[in-house]
Amino acid sequence: MKNIILLFGLLFGGTITVSAQVNQSTFTEDFKPSATTQPEKKFPQVNSKGIVRVSIPAPKAQLVQLDIGGKKYDLTKDTAGVWTGESAPQDEGFHYYQLNIDGASVPDPGSLYFYGASRWGSGIEIPAKDQDKYALKNVPHGQLRENQYFSKTTNSIRRVYIYTPPGYDKDKDKTYPVLYLQHGMGENETGWGNQGHANLIMDNLIADGKLNPFIIVMENSSVNLPRGPRPGMNAQGQRPVPGQSVPAGGTPIDRPNFSAQFQKILFDDLIPYIETTYRVIADQRHRAMAGLSMGGMQTHSIVVSDPTKFSYVGMFSSGTFSPTEITDIEGFKKNVKVVFMSFGSREGGSANIQAAAEEWNKAGIKGVSYISPETAHEWQSWRRSLYAFAPLLFKD
């Protein structure tokens, strides 16, 4: 894999420790509760500029901060002991955040909770100009099903989420292709449903007639990961600035095996479970795999190690993939239909994916690149990536 981007700061909650100050004179006082604010709660709020406002009672605290987007913002306490404050404008889309009370990082009791940074914590939705793509609309809806299955590989019961398209339960004779869709580092199988709105993206694409319906399978691939410096850190244990890639060869985690045990779970347990439990078409031509960040790196590793399982490959903010990595390129061409690579425009890897896609086109396989405008290593990049990738699948 070339030009691997190891920016998992959002997933690990990395922050700049210096407090940030916000110019309140620039505020537009049109704050409203976010879509991710708990029902009946007033905070957190967002205004039309993407500024986040939080509030929490903590009368005995000495310092309370809002920790979001890699920075900490000091809150102000009123006479009743309620701390309130704001962030700088945030990118459109979903963001993890937390509160810091006298040095202790805690979830905001006013927000819904999401699994990221290897814990359940707060998240906030900044309204986006293209949020219609993942909006809850009056269209036919599929189901996001939670299943448990036994894995021989781990000798345990594992949880998996399966999206089934509208009408799945009505036409008992219809069979479907399958996309195996993976989350990023520090997230789990809930991510694509909760943060990514994959089910709503699919519902809306199907309602608009933009794709052939298929099933999506979402499992937890954070199993038996390699030890050492965390992804996103350089050799000195420091985090690159947003949008900067880790230099090639400059880190001890260059080309790690991020598929690890998950590949065995996938091949020996998960795919057989799906193909005996759901009405799916059980062959390579009707299987796709994709993932964001670590999940895309796992996709890459799995496809390189066994090119016979998937015919569509998607890597979102996960580096690039070259035909030179395939031993039998002629055999690969017979089975693989699309190689898709994407980045946010503010990620360092975005400059290279168009050329990487052209390598595949020259090799005789459809290569597609997509750049999400004005986003970084974040869920809005990945929602848009899924929206662009899904219509390419299972066209023949």
CSV table of C-alpha atoms in Angstrom, one decimal:
chain,number,residue,atom,x,y,z
A,1,MET,CA,0.0,0.0,0.0
A,2,LYS,CA,1.4,3.4,-1.0
A,3,ASN,CA,1.0,6.6,0.9
A,4,ILE,CA,-0.7,5.1,4.0
A,5,ILE,CA,-2.5,7.7,6.0
A,6,LEU,CA,-2.4,6.9,9.7
A,7,LEU,CA,-4.5,9.6,11.0
A,8,PHE,CA,-6.8,8.1,13.6
A,9,GLY,CA,-6.9,11.2,15.9
A,10,LEU,CA,-10.6,11.4,15.8
A,11,LEU,CA,-10.9,7.8,16.9
A,12,PHE,CA,-8.5,8.1,19.7
A,13,GLY,CA,-9.6,11.5,21.0
A,14,GLY,CA,-6.1,13.1,20.6
A,15,THR,CA,-6.2,16.8,21.5
A,16,ILE,CA,-4.0,19.9,21.6
A,17,THR,CA,-3.4,20.5,25.3
A,18,VAL,CA,-3.3,24.3,25.1
A,19,SER,CA,-6.6,26.0,25.8
A,20,ALA,CA,-8.2,27.7,22.9
A,21,GLN,CA,-10.1,31.0,23.1
A,22,VAL,CA,-13.1,31.9,21.0
A,23,ASN,CA,-14.1,35.4,19.9
A,24,GLN,CA,-17.6,35.6,21.1
A,25,SER,CA,-18.3,38.8,19.2
A,26,THR,CA,-18.4,36.8,16.0
A,27,PHE,CA,-21.2,34.5,17.2
A,28,THR,CA,-24.5,34.2,15.5
A,29,GLU,CA,-27.1,33.6,18.3
A,30,ASP,CA,-29.1,31.0,16.5
A,31,PHE,CA,-28.0,28.0,18.5
A,32,LYS,CA,-30.3,25.0,18.5
A,33,PRO,CA,-30.0,21.5,19.9
A,34,SER,CA,-28.2,19.1,17.6
A,35,ALA,CA,-29.7,16.0,16.0
A,36,THR,CA,-27.4,14.1,18.5
A,37,THR,CA,-28.7,16.0,21.6
A,38,GLN,CA,-30.7,13.7,23.9
A,39,PRO,CA,-34.5,14.2,23.7
A,40,GLU,CA,-35.7,16.9,26.2
A,41,LYS,CA,-32.2,18.3,26.7
A,42,LYS,CA,-31.3,21.8,25.7
A,43,PHE,CA,-27.5,21.2,25.3
A,44,PRO,CA,-25.3,20.6,23.4
A,45,GLN,CA,-26.3,23.1,20.7
A,46,VAL,CA,-25.0,24.2,17.3
A,47,ASN,CA,-25.4,27.4,15.4
A,48,SER,CA,-25.5,28.2,11.7
A,49,LYS,CA,-21.7,28.7,11.7
A,50,GLY,CA,-21.0,25.2,13.0
A,51,ILE,CA,-20.1,26.5,16.5
A,52,VAL,CA,-20.8,24.1,19.3
A,53,ARG,CA,-22.1,25.3,22.7
A,54,VAL,CA,-22.2,23.0,25.7
A,55,SER,CA,-23.4,23.6,29.3
A,56,ILE,CA,-23.0,21.5,32.4
A,57,PRO,CA,-23.7,22.2,36.2
A,58,ALA,CA,-20.5,21.6,38.2
A,59,PRO,CA,-20.5,24.1,41.0
A,60,LYS,CA,-17.4,22.8,42.8
A,61,ALA,CA,-15.2,22.4,39.7
A,62,GLN,CA,-12.3,24.8,39.1
A,63,LEU,CA,-11.8,24.3,35.4
A,64,VAL,CA,-14.2,22.9,32.8
A,65,GLN,CA,-13.4,22.6,29.1
A,66,LEU,CA,-15.0,21.4,25.9
A,67,ASP,CA,-12.6,19.0,24.1
A,68,ILE,CA,-13.5,18.8,20.3
A,69,GLY,CA,-11.7,18.8,17.0
A,70,GLY,CA,-8.2,18.4,18.6
A,71,LYS,CA,-8.6,21.5,20.9
A,72,LYS,CA,-9.8,22.3,24.4
A,73,TYR,CA,-12.0,25.3,24.9
A,74,ASP,CA,-12.4,26.9,28.4
A,75,LEU,CA,-16.0,27.2,29.7
A,76,THR,CA,-17.3,30.0,32.0
A,77,LYS,CA,-19.1,29.4,35.3
A,78,ASP,CA,-22.1,31.5,36.2
A,79,THR,CA,-23.3,32.3,39.8
A,80,ALA,CA,-25.4,29.1,39.9
A,81,GLY,CA,-22.3,26.9,39.2
A,82,VAL,CA,-23.3,26.2,35.6
A,83,TRP,CA,-20.4,26.1,33.1
A,84,THR,CA,-21.1,27.2,29.5
A,85,GLY,CA,-18.9,27.8,26.5
A,86,GLU,CA,-18.3,27.4,22.8
A,87,SER,CA,-15.9,26.0,20.3
A,88,ALA,CA,-14.6,27.4,17.1
A,89,PRO,CA,-16.6,26.5,13.9
A,90,GLN,CA,-16.4,22.8,13.2
A,91,ASP,CA,-16.5,20.9,9.9
A,92,GLU,CA,-19.9,19.8,8.7
A,93,GLY,CA,-20.9,16.3,9.8
A,94,PHE,CA,-20.4,14.2,12.9
A,95,HIS,CA,-17.7,14.8,15.6
A,96,TYR,CA,-16.7,13.0,18.8
A,97,TYR,CA,-16.2,15.3,21.8
A,98,GLN,CA,-16.0,15.2,25.5
A,99,LEU,CA,-15.9,17.5,28.5
A,100,ASN,CA,-12.9,17.9,30.8
A,101,ILE,CA,-13.7,18.6,34.4
A,102,ASP,CA,-10.7,19.4,36.6
A,103,GLY,CA,-8.6,17.1,34.4
A,104,ALA,CA,-11.1,14.2,34.1
A,105,SER,CA,-12.4,13.6,30.6
A,106,VAL,CA,-16.1,12.6,30.8
A,107,PRO,CA,-19.1,12.3,28.4
A,108,ASP,CA,-21.5,15.2,28.1
A,109,PRO,CA,-24.7,14.0,29.8
A,110,GLY,CA,-26.7,16.0,27.3
A,111,SER,CA,-25.6,14.1,24.2
A,112,LEU,CA,-26.4,10.7,22.8
A,113,TYR,CA,-23.5,8.3,23.1
A,114,PHE,CA,-21.4,6.8,20.3
A,115,TYR,CA,-18.6,4.2,20.4
A,116,GLY,CA,-15.3,5.8,19.3
A,117,ALA,CA,-11.8,6.2,20.8
A,118,SER,CA,-12.4,2.7,22.2
A,119,ARG,CA,-15.1,3.9,24.6
A,120,TRP,CA,-18.7,5.1,24.6
A,121,GLY,CA,-18.8,8.9,24.6
A,122,SER,CA,-20.4,12.0,23.3
A,123,GLY,CA,-20.9,13.0,19.6
A,124,ILE,CA,-22.4,16.0,17.9
A,125,GLU,CA,-23.8,16.5,14.4
A,126,ILE,CA,-23.0,19.7,12.6
A,127,PRO,CA,-25.7,20.3,9.9
A,128,ALA,CA,-24.3,19.8,6.4
A,129,LYS,CA,-25.3,21.2,3.0
A,130,ASP,CA,-25.5,17.6,1.7
A,131,GLN,CA,-27.2,16.0,4.7
A,132,ASP,CA,-30.1,15.0,2.4
A,133,LYS,CA,-28.0,12.0,1.4
A,134,TYR,CA,-28.4,10.5,4.9
A,135,ALA,CA,-31.6,12.2,6.1
A,136,LEU,CA,-34.5,10.1,7.5
A,137,LYS,CA,-37.1,10.6,4.8
A,138,ASN,CA,-40.6,9.3,3.9
A,139,VAL,CA,-39.3,6.5,1.7
A,140,PRO,CA,-39.4,2.7,2.0
A,141,HIS,CA,-36.9,1.7,4.7
A,142,GLY,CA,-34.8,-1.4,5.1
A,143,GLN,CA,-33.9,-2.9,8.5
A,144,LEU,CA,-30.7,-2.6,10.6
A,145,ARG,CA,-30.7,-6.0,12.3
A,146,GLU,CA,-28.6,-6.9,15.3
A,147,ASN,CA,-27.6,-10.6,15.3
A,148,GLN,CA,-25.4,-12.9,17.4
A,149,TYR,CA,-23.5,-15.8,16.0
A,150,PHE,CA,-20.9,-18.2,17.2
A,151,SER,CA,-17.3,-17.9,16.0
A,152,LYS,CA,-15.1,-21.0,16.1
A,153,THR,CA,-12.1,-18.8,15.6
A,154,THR,CA,-12.6,-16.9,18.9
A,155,ASN,CA,-14.7,-19.6,20.6
A,156,SER,CA,-17.2,-16.9,21.5
A,157,ILE,CA,-20.5,-15.3,20.6
A,158,ARG,CA,-20.0,-12.3,18.4
A,159,ARG,CA,-22.4,-9.4,17.5
A,160,VAL,CA,-22.9,-8.4,13.9
A,161,TYR,CA,-25.2,-5.8,12.3
A,162,ILE,CA,-26.9,-6.5,9.0
A,163,TYR,CA,-28.7,-4.0,6.8
A,164,THR,CA,-31.4,-5.6,4.7
A,165,PRO,CA,-33.0,-3.5,1.9
A,166,PRO,CA,-36.7,-2.5,1.8
A,167,GLY,CA,-38.8,-5.5,0.8
A,168,TYR,CA,-36.4,-8.1,2.0
A,169,ASP,CA,-39.1,-9.9,4.1
A,170,LYS,CA,-41.8,-9.7,1.4
A,171,ASP,CA,-40.2,-11.4,-1.6
A,172,LYS,CA,-38.9,-14.7,-0.1
A,173,ASP,CA,-37.5,-15.8,-3.5
A,174,LYS,CA,-35.2,-12.8,-4.1
A,175,THR,CA,-31.5,-13.1,-3.3
A,176,TYR,CA,-29.0,-10.3,-2.8
A,177,PRO,CA,-25.4,-9.4,-3.2
A,178,VAL,CA,-23.4,-8.5,0.0
A,179,LEU,CA,-21.1,-5.7,1.1
A,180,TYR,CA,-18.9,-6.4,4.1
A,181,LEU,CA,-18.3,-2.9,5.5
A,182,GLN,CA,-15.7,-2.2,8.2
A,183,HIS,CA,-15.3,0.6,10.8
A,184,GLY,CA,-12.1,2.4,11.9
A,185,MET,CA,-9.6,2.1,14.7
A,186,GLY,CA,-11.2,2.6,18.1
A,187,GLU,CA,-14.8,2.0,16.7
A,188,ASN,CA,-16.9,-1.1,16.5
A,189,GLU,CA,-19.7,-2.7,14.6
A,190,THR,CA,-22.2,0.0,15.7
A,191,GLY,CA,-20.2,2.8,13.9
A,192,TRP,CA,-21.6,2.6,10.4
A,193,GLY,CA,-25.2,2.4,11.6
A,194,ASN,CA,-24.9,5.1,14.4
A,195,GLN,CA,-22.3,7.6,13.1
A,196,GLY,CA,-22.3,6.7,9.4
A,197,HIS,CA,-26.1,6.3,8.8
A,198,ALA,CA,-25.3,3.6,6.3
A,199,ASN,CA,-28.8,2.3,6.4
A,200,LEU,CA,-30.3,5.7,5.6
A,201,ILE,CA,-27.8,6.3,2.8
A,202,MET,CA,-28.9,3.0,1.3
A,203,ASP,CA,-32.6,3.6,1.7
A,204,ASN,CA,-32.3,7.0,-0.1
A,205,LEU,CA,-30.1,5.6,-2.9
A,206,ILE,CA,-32.6,2.8,-3.5
A,207,ALA,CA,-35.6,5.2,-3.4
A,208,ASP,CA,-33.8,7.4,-6.0
A,209,GLY,CA,-33.2,4.4,-8.2
A,210,LYS,CA,-29.4,4.9,-8.0
A,211,LEU,CA,-28.4,1.3,-7.1
A,212,ASN,CA,-29.3,-2.3,-7.2
A,213,PRO,CA,-30.3,-3.3,-3.6
A,214,PHE,CA,-27.8,-5.3,-1.6
A,215,ILE,CA,-27.2,-6.4,2.0
A,216,ILE,CA,-24.5,-4.8,4.2
A,217,VAL,CA,-22.7,-6.7,6.9
A,218,MET,CA,-21.0,-4.8,9.7
A,219,GLU,CA,-18.8,-6.7,12.2
A,220,ASN,CA,-16.1,-5.7,14.8
A,221,SER,CA,-12.7,-6.0,13.2
A,222,SER,CA,-10.7,-4.6,16.1
A,223,VAL,CA,-9.4,-8.1,17.1
A,224,ASN,CA,-5.8,-9.1,18.0
A,225,LEU,CA,-4.4,-5.9,16.5
A,226,PRO,CA,-0.6,-5.5,16.3
A,227,ARG,CA,1.2,-4.0,19.3
A,228,GLY,CA,3.4,-0.9,19.2
A,229,PRO,CA,2.8,2.8,18.6
A,230,ARG,CA,-0.8,3.6,17.9
A,231,PRO,CA,-1.8,4.4,14.3
A,232,GLY,CA,-1.5,8.2,13.9
A,233,MET,CA,1.7,8.4,15.8
A,234,ASN,CA,5.2,8.8,14.3
A,235,ALA,CA,8.3,7.0,15.6
A,236,GLN,CA,8.7,9.5,18.4
A,237,GLY,CA,5.1,8.9,19.6
A,238,GLN,CA,3.9,12.2,18.4
A,239,ARG,CA,0.7,12.8,16.4
A,240,PRO,CA,1.1,14.5,13.0
A,241,VAL,CA,-0.9,17.7,12.3
A,242,PRO,CA,-4.3,17.1,10.6
A,243,GLY,CA,-3.9,16.2,7.0
A,244,GLN,CA,-0.2,15.2,7.3
A,245,SER,CA,0.8,11.6,6.4
A,246,VAL,CA,3.3,9.6,8.4
A,247,PRO,CA,6.5,9.6,6.2
A,248,ALA,CA,7.1,6.3,4.3
A,249,GLY,CA,9.5,4.1,6.2
A,250,GLY,CA,9.6,6.6,9.0
A,251,THR,CA,7.6,4.6,11.5
A,252,PRO,CA,7.9,1.1,13.1
A,253,ILE,CA,4.3,0.4,12.2
A,254,ASP,CA,4.9,0.7,8.5
A,255,ARG,CA,2.6,-1.8,6.6
A,256,PRO,CA,1.2,-3.5,9.8
A,257,ASN,CA,-1.0,-6.5,9.5
A,258,PHE,CA,-4.2,-4.8,10.5
A,259,SER,CA,-6.3,-7.7,9.2
A,260,ALA,CA,-4.8,-9.9,11.9
A,261,GLN,CA,-7.3,-12.4,13.3
A,262,PHE,CA,-10.3,-10.8,11.6
A,263,GLN,CA,-9.5,-12.4,8.2
A,264,LYS,CA,-9.9,-15.8,9.8
A,265,ILE,CA,-13.1,-14.8,11.5
A,266,LEU,CA,-14.4,-13.3,8.2
A,267,PHE,CA,-13.6,-16.3,6.0
A,268,ASP,CA,-14.3,-19.2,8.5
A,269,ASP,CA,-17.2,-17.8,10.5
A,270,LEU,CA,-18.8,-14.7,9.3
A,271,ILE,CA,-19.3,-15.3,5.6
A,272,PRO,CA,-20.5,-18.8,6.2
A,273,TYR,CA,-23.0,-17.5,8.8
A,274,ILE,CA,-24.3,-14.8,6.5
A,275,GLU,CA,-24.6,-17.2,3.5
A,276,THR,CA,-26.6,-19.8,5.5
A,277,THR,CA,-28.8,-17.3,7.4
A,278,TYR,CA,-29.6,-14.7,4.8
A,279,ARG,CA,-30.8,-14.9,1.2
A,280,VAL,CA,-27.5,-13.9,-0.4
A,281,ILE,CA,-25.8,-14.9,-3.6
A,282,ALA,CA,-22.8,-16.9,-2.3
A,283,ASP,CA,-20.0,-16.3,-4.8
A,284,GLN,CA,-17.2,-13.8,-5.4
A,285,ARG,CA,-19.0,-11.9,-8.1
A,286,HIS,CA,-21.7,-10.9,-5.6
A,287,ARG,CA,-19.4,-10.0,-2.7
A,288,ALA,CA,-17.8,-6.6,-2.0
A,289,MET,CA,-15.6,-5.4,0.9
A,290,ALA,CA,-14.9,-1.8,2.0
A,291,GLY,CA,-13.9,0.1,5.1
A,292,LEU,CA,-12.9,3.4,6.5
A,293,SER,CA,-9.4,4.1,7.8
A,294,MET,CA,-8.2,0.9,9.6
A,295,GLY,CA,-11.2,-0.9,8.0
A,296,GLY,CA,-10.0,0.1,4.5
A,297,MET,CA,-6.4,-1.0,5.4
A,298,GLN,CA,-7.9,-4.4,6.5
A,299,THR,CA,-9.8,-4.6,3.2
A,300,HIS,CA,-6.6,-4.0,1.3
A,301,SER,CA,-4.7,-6.6,3.3
A,302,ILE,CA,-7.4,-9.2,2.9
A,303,VAL,CA,-7.9,-8.7,-0.8
A,304,VAL,CA,-4.1,-8.9,-1.4
A,305,SER,CA,-3.8,-12.1,0.6
A,306,ASP,CA,-6.8,-13.8,-1.0
A,307,PRO,CA,-8.0,-12.2,-4.2
A,308,THR,CA,-10.7,-14.9,-4.7
A,309,LYS,CA,-13.3,-13.6,-2.2
A,310,PHE,CA,-14.4,-10.1,-3.3
A,311,SER,CA,-15.1,-8.5,-6.7
A,312,TYR,CA,-15.4,-4.9,-5.4
A,313,VAL,CA,-12.9,-3.2,-3.2
A,314,GLY,CA,-13.4,0.1,-1.3
A,315,MET,CA,-10.8,2.0,0.7
A,316,PHE,CA,-12.0,5.2,2.5
A,317,SER,CA,-9.1,7.3,3.9
A,318,SER,CA,-7.0,4.2,3.9
A,319,GLY,CA,-4.1,4.9,1.5
A,320,THR,CA,-3.8,3.6,-2.0
A,321,PHE,CA,-3.8,0.2,-3.7
A,322,SER,CA,-1.7,-0.7,-6.8
A,323,PRO,CA,-1.9,-3.4,-9.4
A,324,THR,CA,1.7,-4.2,-8.7
A,325,GLU,CA,0.7,-5.7,-5.4
A,326,ILE,CA,-1.2,-8.5,-7.1
A,327,THR,CA,0.8,-11.6,-8.0
A,328,ASP,CA,-1.6,-12.8,-10.7
A,329,ILE,CA,-3.0,-9.7,-12.2
A,330,GLU,CA,-4.6,-11.5,-15.2
A,331,GLY,CA,-6.6,-13.7,-12.8
A,332,PHE,CA,-7.4,-10.7,-10.7
A,333,LYS,CA,-8.8,-8.9,-13.8
A,334,LYS,CA,-11.2,-11.8,-14.4
A,335,ASN,CA,-12.8,-11.5,-11.0
A,336,VAL,CA,-12.4,-7.9,-9.6
A,337,LYS,CA,-14.7,-5.3,-11.1
A,338,VAL,CA,-13.9,-2.1,-9.2
A,339,VAL,CA,-11.2,-0.7,-7.0
A,340,PHE,CA,-12.4,2.5,-5.2
A,341,MET,CA,-10.3,4.9,-3.2
A,342,SER,CA,-11.3,8.0,-1.4
A,343,PHE,CA,-10.1,10.7,1.0
A,344,GLY,CA,-11.3,14.0,2.5
A,345,SER,CA,-9.8,16.9,0.6
A,346,ARG,CA,-7.9,18.0,3.8
A,347,GLU,CA,-6.2,14.6,4.1
A,348,GLY,CA,-2.7,14.3,2.7
A,349,GLY,CA,-3.5,11.3,0.7
A,350,SER,CA,-6.1,13.1,-1.4
A,351,ALA,CA,-3.4,14.3,-3.8
A,352,ASN,CA,-2.5,10.8,-4.9
A,353,ILE,CA,-5.7,8.8,-5.4
A,354,GLN,CA,-6.5,9.9,-8.9
A,355,ALA,CA,-3.2,8.7,-10.2
A,356,ALA,CA,-3.7,5.5,-8.2
A,357,ALA,CA,-7.1,4.9,-9.8
A,358,GLU,CA,-5.6,5.5,-13.2
A,359,GLU,CA,-3.1,2.6,-12.6
A,360,TRP,CA,-6.1,0.3,-12.2
A,361,ASN,CA,-7.7,1.6,-15.4
A,362,LYS,CA,-4.5,1.0,-17.3
A,363,ALA,CA,-4.4,-2.5,-15.9
A,364,GLY,CA,-7.9,-3.2,-17.2
A,365,ILE,CA,-9.8,-2.9,-14.0
A,366,LYS,CA,-12.2,0.0,-13.2
A,367,GLY,CA,-10.4,2.3,-10.8
A,368,VAL,CA,-12.4,5.1,-9.2
A,369,SER,CA,-11.2,7.9,-7.0
A,370,TYR,CA,-13.4,10.3,-4.9
A,371,ILE,CA,-12.4,13.3,-2.8
A,372,SER,CA,-14.8,14.6,-0.2
A,373,PRO,CA,-14.8,18.4,-0.4
A,374,GLU,CA,-13.6,20.4,2.7
A,375,THR,CA,-13.4,17.4,5.1
A,376,ALA,CA,-10.6,15.6,6.9
A,377,HIS,CA,-10.3,12.2,8.6
A,378,GLU,CA,-13.9,12.2,9.7
A,379,TRP,CA,-17.3,10.6,9.3
A,380,GLN,CA,-18.6,13.1,6.7
A,381,SER,CA,-15.8,12.0,4.4
A,382,TRP,CA,-16.8,8.4,4.9
A,383,ARG,CA,-20.6,8.9,4.5
A,384,ARG,CA,-19.9,10.6,1.2
A,385,SER,CA,-17.5,7.9,0.2
A,386,LEU,CA,-20.2,5.2,0.8
A,387,TYR,CA,-22.7,7.3,-1.1
A,388,ALA,CA,-20.3,7.4,-4.1
A,389,PHE,CA,-19.1,3.8,-3.8
A,390,ALA,CA,-22.5,2.0,-3.4
A,391,PRO,CA,-23.9,2.8,-6.8
A,392,LEU,CA,-20.8,1.2,-8.5
A,393,LEU,CA,-21.6,-2.2,-7.0
A,394,PHE,CA,-23.2,-5.3,-8.6
A,395,LYS,CA,-24.1,-3.7,-11.9
A,396,ASP,CA,-23.9,-6.9,-13.9
